mmCIF file of C-alpha atoms in Angstrom:
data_model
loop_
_atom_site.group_PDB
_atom_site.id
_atom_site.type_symbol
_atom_site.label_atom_id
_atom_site.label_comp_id
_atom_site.label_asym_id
_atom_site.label_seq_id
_atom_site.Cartn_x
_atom_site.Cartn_y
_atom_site.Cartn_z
ATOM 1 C CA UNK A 391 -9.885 -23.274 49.683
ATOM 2 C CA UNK A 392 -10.207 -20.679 47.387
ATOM 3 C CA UNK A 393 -9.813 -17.073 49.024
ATOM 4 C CA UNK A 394 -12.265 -13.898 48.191
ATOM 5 C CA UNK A 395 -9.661 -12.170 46.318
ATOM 6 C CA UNK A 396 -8.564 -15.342 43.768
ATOM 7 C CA UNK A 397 -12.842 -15.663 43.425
ATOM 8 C CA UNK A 398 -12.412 -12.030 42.300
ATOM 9 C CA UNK A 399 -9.874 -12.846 39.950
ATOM 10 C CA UNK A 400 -11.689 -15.546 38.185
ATOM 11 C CA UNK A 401 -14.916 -13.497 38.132
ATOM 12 C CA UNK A 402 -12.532 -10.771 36.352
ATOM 13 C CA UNK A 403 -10.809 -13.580 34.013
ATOM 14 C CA UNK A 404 -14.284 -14.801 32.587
ATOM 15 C CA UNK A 405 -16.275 -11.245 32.158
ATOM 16 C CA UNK A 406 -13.038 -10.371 29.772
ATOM 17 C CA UNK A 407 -13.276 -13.674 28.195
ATOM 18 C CA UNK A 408 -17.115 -13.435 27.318
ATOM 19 C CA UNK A 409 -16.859 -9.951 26.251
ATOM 20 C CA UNK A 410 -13.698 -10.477 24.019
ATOM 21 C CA UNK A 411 -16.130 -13.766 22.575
ATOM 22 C CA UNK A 412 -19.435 -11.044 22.333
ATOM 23 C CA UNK A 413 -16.657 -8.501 20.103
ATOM 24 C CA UNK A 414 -15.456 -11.110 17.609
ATOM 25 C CA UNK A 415 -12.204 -11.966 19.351
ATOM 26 C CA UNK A 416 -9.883 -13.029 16.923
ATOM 27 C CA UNK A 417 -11.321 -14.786 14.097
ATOM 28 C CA UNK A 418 -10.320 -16.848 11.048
ATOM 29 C CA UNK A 419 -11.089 -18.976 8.008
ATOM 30 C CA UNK A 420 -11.511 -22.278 10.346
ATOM 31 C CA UNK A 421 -13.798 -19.962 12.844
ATOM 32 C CA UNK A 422 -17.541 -20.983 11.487
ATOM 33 C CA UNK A 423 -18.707 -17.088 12.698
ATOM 34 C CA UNK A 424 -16.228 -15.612 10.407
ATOM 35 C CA UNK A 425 -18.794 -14.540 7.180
ATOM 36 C CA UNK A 426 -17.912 -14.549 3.764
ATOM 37 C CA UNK A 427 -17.708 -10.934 3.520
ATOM 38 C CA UNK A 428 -15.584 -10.538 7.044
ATOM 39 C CA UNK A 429 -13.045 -12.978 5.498
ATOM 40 C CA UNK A 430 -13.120 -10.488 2.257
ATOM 41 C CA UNK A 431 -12.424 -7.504 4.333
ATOM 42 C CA UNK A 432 -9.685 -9.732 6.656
ATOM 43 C CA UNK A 433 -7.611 -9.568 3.068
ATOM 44 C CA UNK A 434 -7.410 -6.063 2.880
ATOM 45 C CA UNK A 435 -9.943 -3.628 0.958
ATOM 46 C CA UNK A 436 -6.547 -1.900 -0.951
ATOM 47 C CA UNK A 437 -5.100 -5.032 -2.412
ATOM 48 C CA UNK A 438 -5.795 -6.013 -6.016
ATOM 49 C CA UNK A 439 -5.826 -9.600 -7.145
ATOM 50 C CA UNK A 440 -4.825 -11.362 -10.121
ATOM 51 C CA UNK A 441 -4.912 -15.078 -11.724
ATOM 52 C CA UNK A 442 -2.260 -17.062 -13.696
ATOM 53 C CA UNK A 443 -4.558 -19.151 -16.050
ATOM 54 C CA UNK A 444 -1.223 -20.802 -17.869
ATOM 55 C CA UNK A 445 0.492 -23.306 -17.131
ATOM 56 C CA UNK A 446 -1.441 -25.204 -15.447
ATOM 57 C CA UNK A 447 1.102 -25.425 -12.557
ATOM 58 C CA UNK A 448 0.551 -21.866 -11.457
ATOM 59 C CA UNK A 449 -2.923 -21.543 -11.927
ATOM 60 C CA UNK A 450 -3.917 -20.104 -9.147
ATOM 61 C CA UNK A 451 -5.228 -16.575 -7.589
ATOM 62 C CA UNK A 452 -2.514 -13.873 -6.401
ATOM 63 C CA UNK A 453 -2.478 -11.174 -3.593
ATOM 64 C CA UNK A 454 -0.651 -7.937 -4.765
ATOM 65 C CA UNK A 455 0.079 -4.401 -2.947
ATOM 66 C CA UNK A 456 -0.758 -2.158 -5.792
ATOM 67 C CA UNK A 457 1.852 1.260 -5.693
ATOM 68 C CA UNK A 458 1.450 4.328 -4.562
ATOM 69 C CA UNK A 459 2.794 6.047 -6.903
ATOM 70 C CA UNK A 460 1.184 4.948 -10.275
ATOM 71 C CA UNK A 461 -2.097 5.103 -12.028
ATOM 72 C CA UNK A 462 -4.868 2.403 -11.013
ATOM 73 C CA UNK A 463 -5.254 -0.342 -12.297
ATOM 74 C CA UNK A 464 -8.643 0.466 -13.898
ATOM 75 C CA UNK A 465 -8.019 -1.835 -16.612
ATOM 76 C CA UNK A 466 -8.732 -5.104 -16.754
ATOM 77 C CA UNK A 467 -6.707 -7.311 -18.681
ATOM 78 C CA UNK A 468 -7.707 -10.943 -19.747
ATOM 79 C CA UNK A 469 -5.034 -13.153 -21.018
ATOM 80 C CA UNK A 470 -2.151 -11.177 -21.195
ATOM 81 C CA UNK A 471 1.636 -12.735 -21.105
ATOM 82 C CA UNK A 472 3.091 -11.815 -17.788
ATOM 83 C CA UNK A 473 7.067 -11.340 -18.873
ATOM 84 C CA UNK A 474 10.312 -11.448 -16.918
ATOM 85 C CA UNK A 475 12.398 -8.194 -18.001
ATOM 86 C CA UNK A 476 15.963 -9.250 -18.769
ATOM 87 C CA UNK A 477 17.901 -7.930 -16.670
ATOM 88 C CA UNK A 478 15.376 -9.310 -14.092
ATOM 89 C CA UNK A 479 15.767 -5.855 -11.690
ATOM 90 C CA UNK A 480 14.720 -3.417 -14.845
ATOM 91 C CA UNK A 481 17.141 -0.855 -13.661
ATOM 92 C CA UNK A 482 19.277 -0.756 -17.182
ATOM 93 C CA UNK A 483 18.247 -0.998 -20.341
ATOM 94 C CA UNK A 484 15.511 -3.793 -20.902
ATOM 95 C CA UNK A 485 17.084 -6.080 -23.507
ATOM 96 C CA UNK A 486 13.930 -8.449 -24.027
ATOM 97 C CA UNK A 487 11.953 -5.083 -25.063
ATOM 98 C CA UNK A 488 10.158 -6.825 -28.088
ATOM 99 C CA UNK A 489 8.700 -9.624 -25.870
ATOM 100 C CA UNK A 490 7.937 -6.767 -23.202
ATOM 101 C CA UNK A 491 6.215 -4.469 -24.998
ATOM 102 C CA UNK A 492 2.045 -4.760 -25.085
ATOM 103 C CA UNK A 493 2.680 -6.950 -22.114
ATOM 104 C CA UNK A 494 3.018 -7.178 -18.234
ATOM 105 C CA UNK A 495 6.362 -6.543 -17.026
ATOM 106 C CA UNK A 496 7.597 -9.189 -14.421
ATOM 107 C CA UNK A 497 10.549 -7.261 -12.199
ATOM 108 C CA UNK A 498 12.222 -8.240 -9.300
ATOM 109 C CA UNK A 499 12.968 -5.677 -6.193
ATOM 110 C CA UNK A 500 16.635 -3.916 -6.252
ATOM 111 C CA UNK A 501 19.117 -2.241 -7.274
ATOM 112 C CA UNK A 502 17.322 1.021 -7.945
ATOM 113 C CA UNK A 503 13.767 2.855 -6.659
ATOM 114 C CA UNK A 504 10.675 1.417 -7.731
ATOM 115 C CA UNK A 505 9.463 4.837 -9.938
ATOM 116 C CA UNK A 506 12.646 3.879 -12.643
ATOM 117 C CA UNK A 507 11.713 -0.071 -12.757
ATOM 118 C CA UNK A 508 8.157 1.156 -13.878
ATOM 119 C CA UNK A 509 9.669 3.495 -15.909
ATOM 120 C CA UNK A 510 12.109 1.121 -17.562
ATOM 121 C CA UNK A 511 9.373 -0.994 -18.081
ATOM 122 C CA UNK A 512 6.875 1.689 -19.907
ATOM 123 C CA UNK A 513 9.719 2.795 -22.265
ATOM 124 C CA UNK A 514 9.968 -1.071 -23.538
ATOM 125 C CA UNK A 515 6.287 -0.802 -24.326
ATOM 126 C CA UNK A 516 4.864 -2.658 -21.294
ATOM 127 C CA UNK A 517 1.320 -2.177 -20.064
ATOM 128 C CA UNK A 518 1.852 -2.896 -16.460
ATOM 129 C CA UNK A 519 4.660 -3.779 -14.073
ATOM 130 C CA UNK A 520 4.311 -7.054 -11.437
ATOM 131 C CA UNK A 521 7.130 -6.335 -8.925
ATOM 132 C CA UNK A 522 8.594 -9.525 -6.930
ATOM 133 C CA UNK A 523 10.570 -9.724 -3.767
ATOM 134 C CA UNK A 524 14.132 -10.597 -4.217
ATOM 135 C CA UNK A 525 13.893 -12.647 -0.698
ATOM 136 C CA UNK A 526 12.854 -16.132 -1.635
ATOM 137 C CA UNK A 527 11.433 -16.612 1.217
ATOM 138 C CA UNK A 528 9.498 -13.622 2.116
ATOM 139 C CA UNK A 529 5.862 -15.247 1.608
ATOM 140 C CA UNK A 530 4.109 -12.424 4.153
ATOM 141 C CA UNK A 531 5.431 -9.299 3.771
ATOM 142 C CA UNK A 532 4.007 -6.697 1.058
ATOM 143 C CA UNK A 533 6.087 -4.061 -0.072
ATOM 144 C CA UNK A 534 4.801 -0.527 -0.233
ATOM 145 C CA UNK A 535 5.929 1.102 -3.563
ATOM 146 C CA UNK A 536 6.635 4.432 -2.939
ATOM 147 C CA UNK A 537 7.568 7.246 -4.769
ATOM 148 C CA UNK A 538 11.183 8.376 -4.875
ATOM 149 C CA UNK A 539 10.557 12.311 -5.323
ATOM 150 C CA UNK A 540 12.348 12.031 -8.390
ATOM 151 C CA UNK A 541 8.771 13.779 -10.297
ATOM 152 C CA UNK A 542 9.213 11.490 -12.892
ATOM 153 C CA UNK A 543 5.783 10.758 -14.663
ATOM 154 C CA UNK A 544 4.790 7.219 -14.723
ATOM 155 C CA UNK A 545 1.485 5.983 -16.945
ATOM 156 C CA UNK A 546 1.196 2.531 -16.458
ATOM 157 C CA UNK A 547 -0.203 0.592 -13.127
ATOM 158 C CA UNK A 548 2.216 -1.602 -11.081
ATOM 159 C CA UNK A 549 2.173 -3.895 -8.407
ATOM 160 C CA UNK A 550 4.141 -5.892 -5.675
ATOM 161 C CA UNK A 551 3.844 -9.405 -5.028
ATOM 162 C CA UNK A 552 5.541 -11.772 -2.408
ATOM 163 C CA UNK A 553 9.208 -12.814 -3.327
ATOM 164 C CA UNK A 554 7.598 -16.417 -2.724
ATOM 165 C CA UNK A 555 4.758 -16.164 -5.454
ATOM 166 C CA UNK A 556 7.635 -14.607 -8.004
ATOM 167 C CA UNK A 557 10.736 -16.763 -7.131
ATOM 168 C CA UNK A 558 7.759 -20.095 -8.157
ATOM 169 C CA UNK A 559 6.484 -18.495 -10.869
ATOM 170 C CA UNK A 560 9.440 -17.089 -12.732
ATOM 171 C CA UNK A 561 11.453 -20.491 -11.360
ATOM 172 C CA UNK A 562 8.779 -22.944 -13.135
ATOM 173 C CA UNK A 563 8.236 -21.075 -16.039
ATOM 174 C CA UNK A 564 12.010 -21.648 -16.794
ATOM 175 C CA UNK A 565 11.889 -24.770 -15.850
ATOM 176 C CA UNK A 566 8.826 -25.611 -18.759
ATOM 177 C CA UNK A 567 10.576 -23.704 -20.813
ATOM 178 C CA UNK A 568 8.119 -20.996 -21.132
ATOM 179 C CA UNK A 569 8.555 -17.010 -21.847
ATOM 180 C CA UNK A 570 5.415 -16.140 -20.059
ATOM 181 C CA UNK A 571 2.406 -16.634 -18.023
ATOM 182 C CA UNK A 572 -0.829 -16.124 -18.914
ATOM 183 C CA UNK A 573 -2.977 -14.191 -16.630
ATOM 184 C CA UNK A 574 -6.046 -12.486 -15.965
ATOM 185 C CA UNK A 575 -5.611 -8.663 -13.456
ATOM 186 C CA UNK A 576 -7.232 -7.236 -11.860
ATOM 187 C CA UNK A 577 -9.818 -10.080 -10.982
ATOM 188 C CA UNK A 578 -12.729 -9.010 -8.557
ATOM 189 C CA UNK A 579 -13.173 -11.341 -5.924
ATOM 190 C CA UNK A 580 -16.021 -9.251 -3.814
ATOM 191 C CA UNK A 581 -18.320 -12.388 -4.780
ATOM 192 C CA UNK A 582 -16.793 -15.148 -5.025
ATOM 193 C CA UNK A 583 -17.194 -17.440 -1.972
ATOM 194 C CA UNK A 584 -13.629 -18.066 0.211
ATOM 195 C CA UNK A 585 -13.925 -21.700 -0.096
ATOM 196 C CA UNK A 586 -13.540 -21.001 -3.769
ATOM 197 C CA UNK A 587 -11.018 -18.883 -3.559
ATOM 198 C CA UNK A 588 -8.244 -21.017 -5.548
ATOM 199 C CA UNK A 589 -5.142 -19.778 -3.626
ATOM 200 C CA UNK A 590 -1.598 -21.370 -4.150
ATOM 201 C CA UNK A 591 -0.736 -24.075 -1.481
ATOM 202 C CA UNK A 592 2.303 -22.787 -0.799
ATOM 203 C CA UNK A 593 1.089 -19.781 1.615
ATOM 204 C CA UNK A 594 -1.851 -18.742 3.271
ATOM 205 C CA UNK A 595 -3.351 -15.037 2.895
#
């Protein structure tokens, strides 16, 4: 027998449970109520996007945290090389400046602030920057670029991408043999429907 106060209790339980269902509750992709524009805006309005078009292998599209701390990326650029610096953190000297320069820097996290990376990577000629997590594994997690109060002027855009998407792509480059990807950034996405949304298998937005 169900006592007065435990009838109250499930009265309580399913109001909450049809007024969390009338707000949205917690939707995602696999939810048929989640719109096209609701999963746009469930990727976040401040990240910028960008596709690898070559090889073949990574041609997919790319989430990236642009920084705070450098001009926008209010160029678009359409099958540019996307090169790893060398050394790979950009905190010396940039020895690969010839293949860097008129190009998109590809820079892993470390070693020394964000601001002289970029920096680095503007005085060898490069265009943009594409910062990468040294974790491996971090396939969630965007960095926020910050500036290091250093005052140091920066002119070029930059962005960070997961240490996942950058330890894949600079791994099977160098394992084709390749100096660089070719990609397209920023791509605009506002109208282009999820399903076609070509994101890499290896980890969900």
């Amino acid at each position: 027998m169900i006592s007065s106060e435990q009838q109250l209790i499930f009265k309580i339980l399913i109001a909450a449970g049809l007024t969390f269902r009338t707000l949205g509750g917690l939707k995602t992709i696999e939810d048929p109520t989640l719109t096209d524009d609701e999963y746009r805006v469930s990727l976040g309005r401040d990240y910028l996007f960008f596709e690898i078009t070559e090889p073949e292998e990574l041609a997919y599209t790319y989430k990236a945290n642009p920084a705070g701390f450098t001009p926008p990326w209010n160029n678009t650029y359409n099958g540019i090389q996307l090169v790893s610096t060398e050394p790979a953190c950009a905190c010396g000297l940039i020895h690969n400046s010839d293949q860097i320069e008129g190009k998109i820097a590809l820079v892993e996290r470390g070693d020394c602030s964000f601001v002289s990376k970029v920096i680095r990577a503007q005085e060898a000629g490069a265009v943009a920057v594409v910062v990468t997590d040294q974790d491996f594994d971090n396939d969630e997690l965007f960095i926020s670029m910050v500036d290091d109060t250093t005052e140091r002027e920066v002119s070029i855009p930059a962005a960070f991408v997961l240490g996942k998407n950058g330890h894949i792509i600079k791994a099977t480059l160098a394992r084709l043999s390749l100096p660089a990807a070719v990609i397209n950034i920023p791509v605009n996405i506002s109208r282009i429907a999820p399903y076609k949304i070509n994101q890499p298998p290896w980890l969900v937005w």
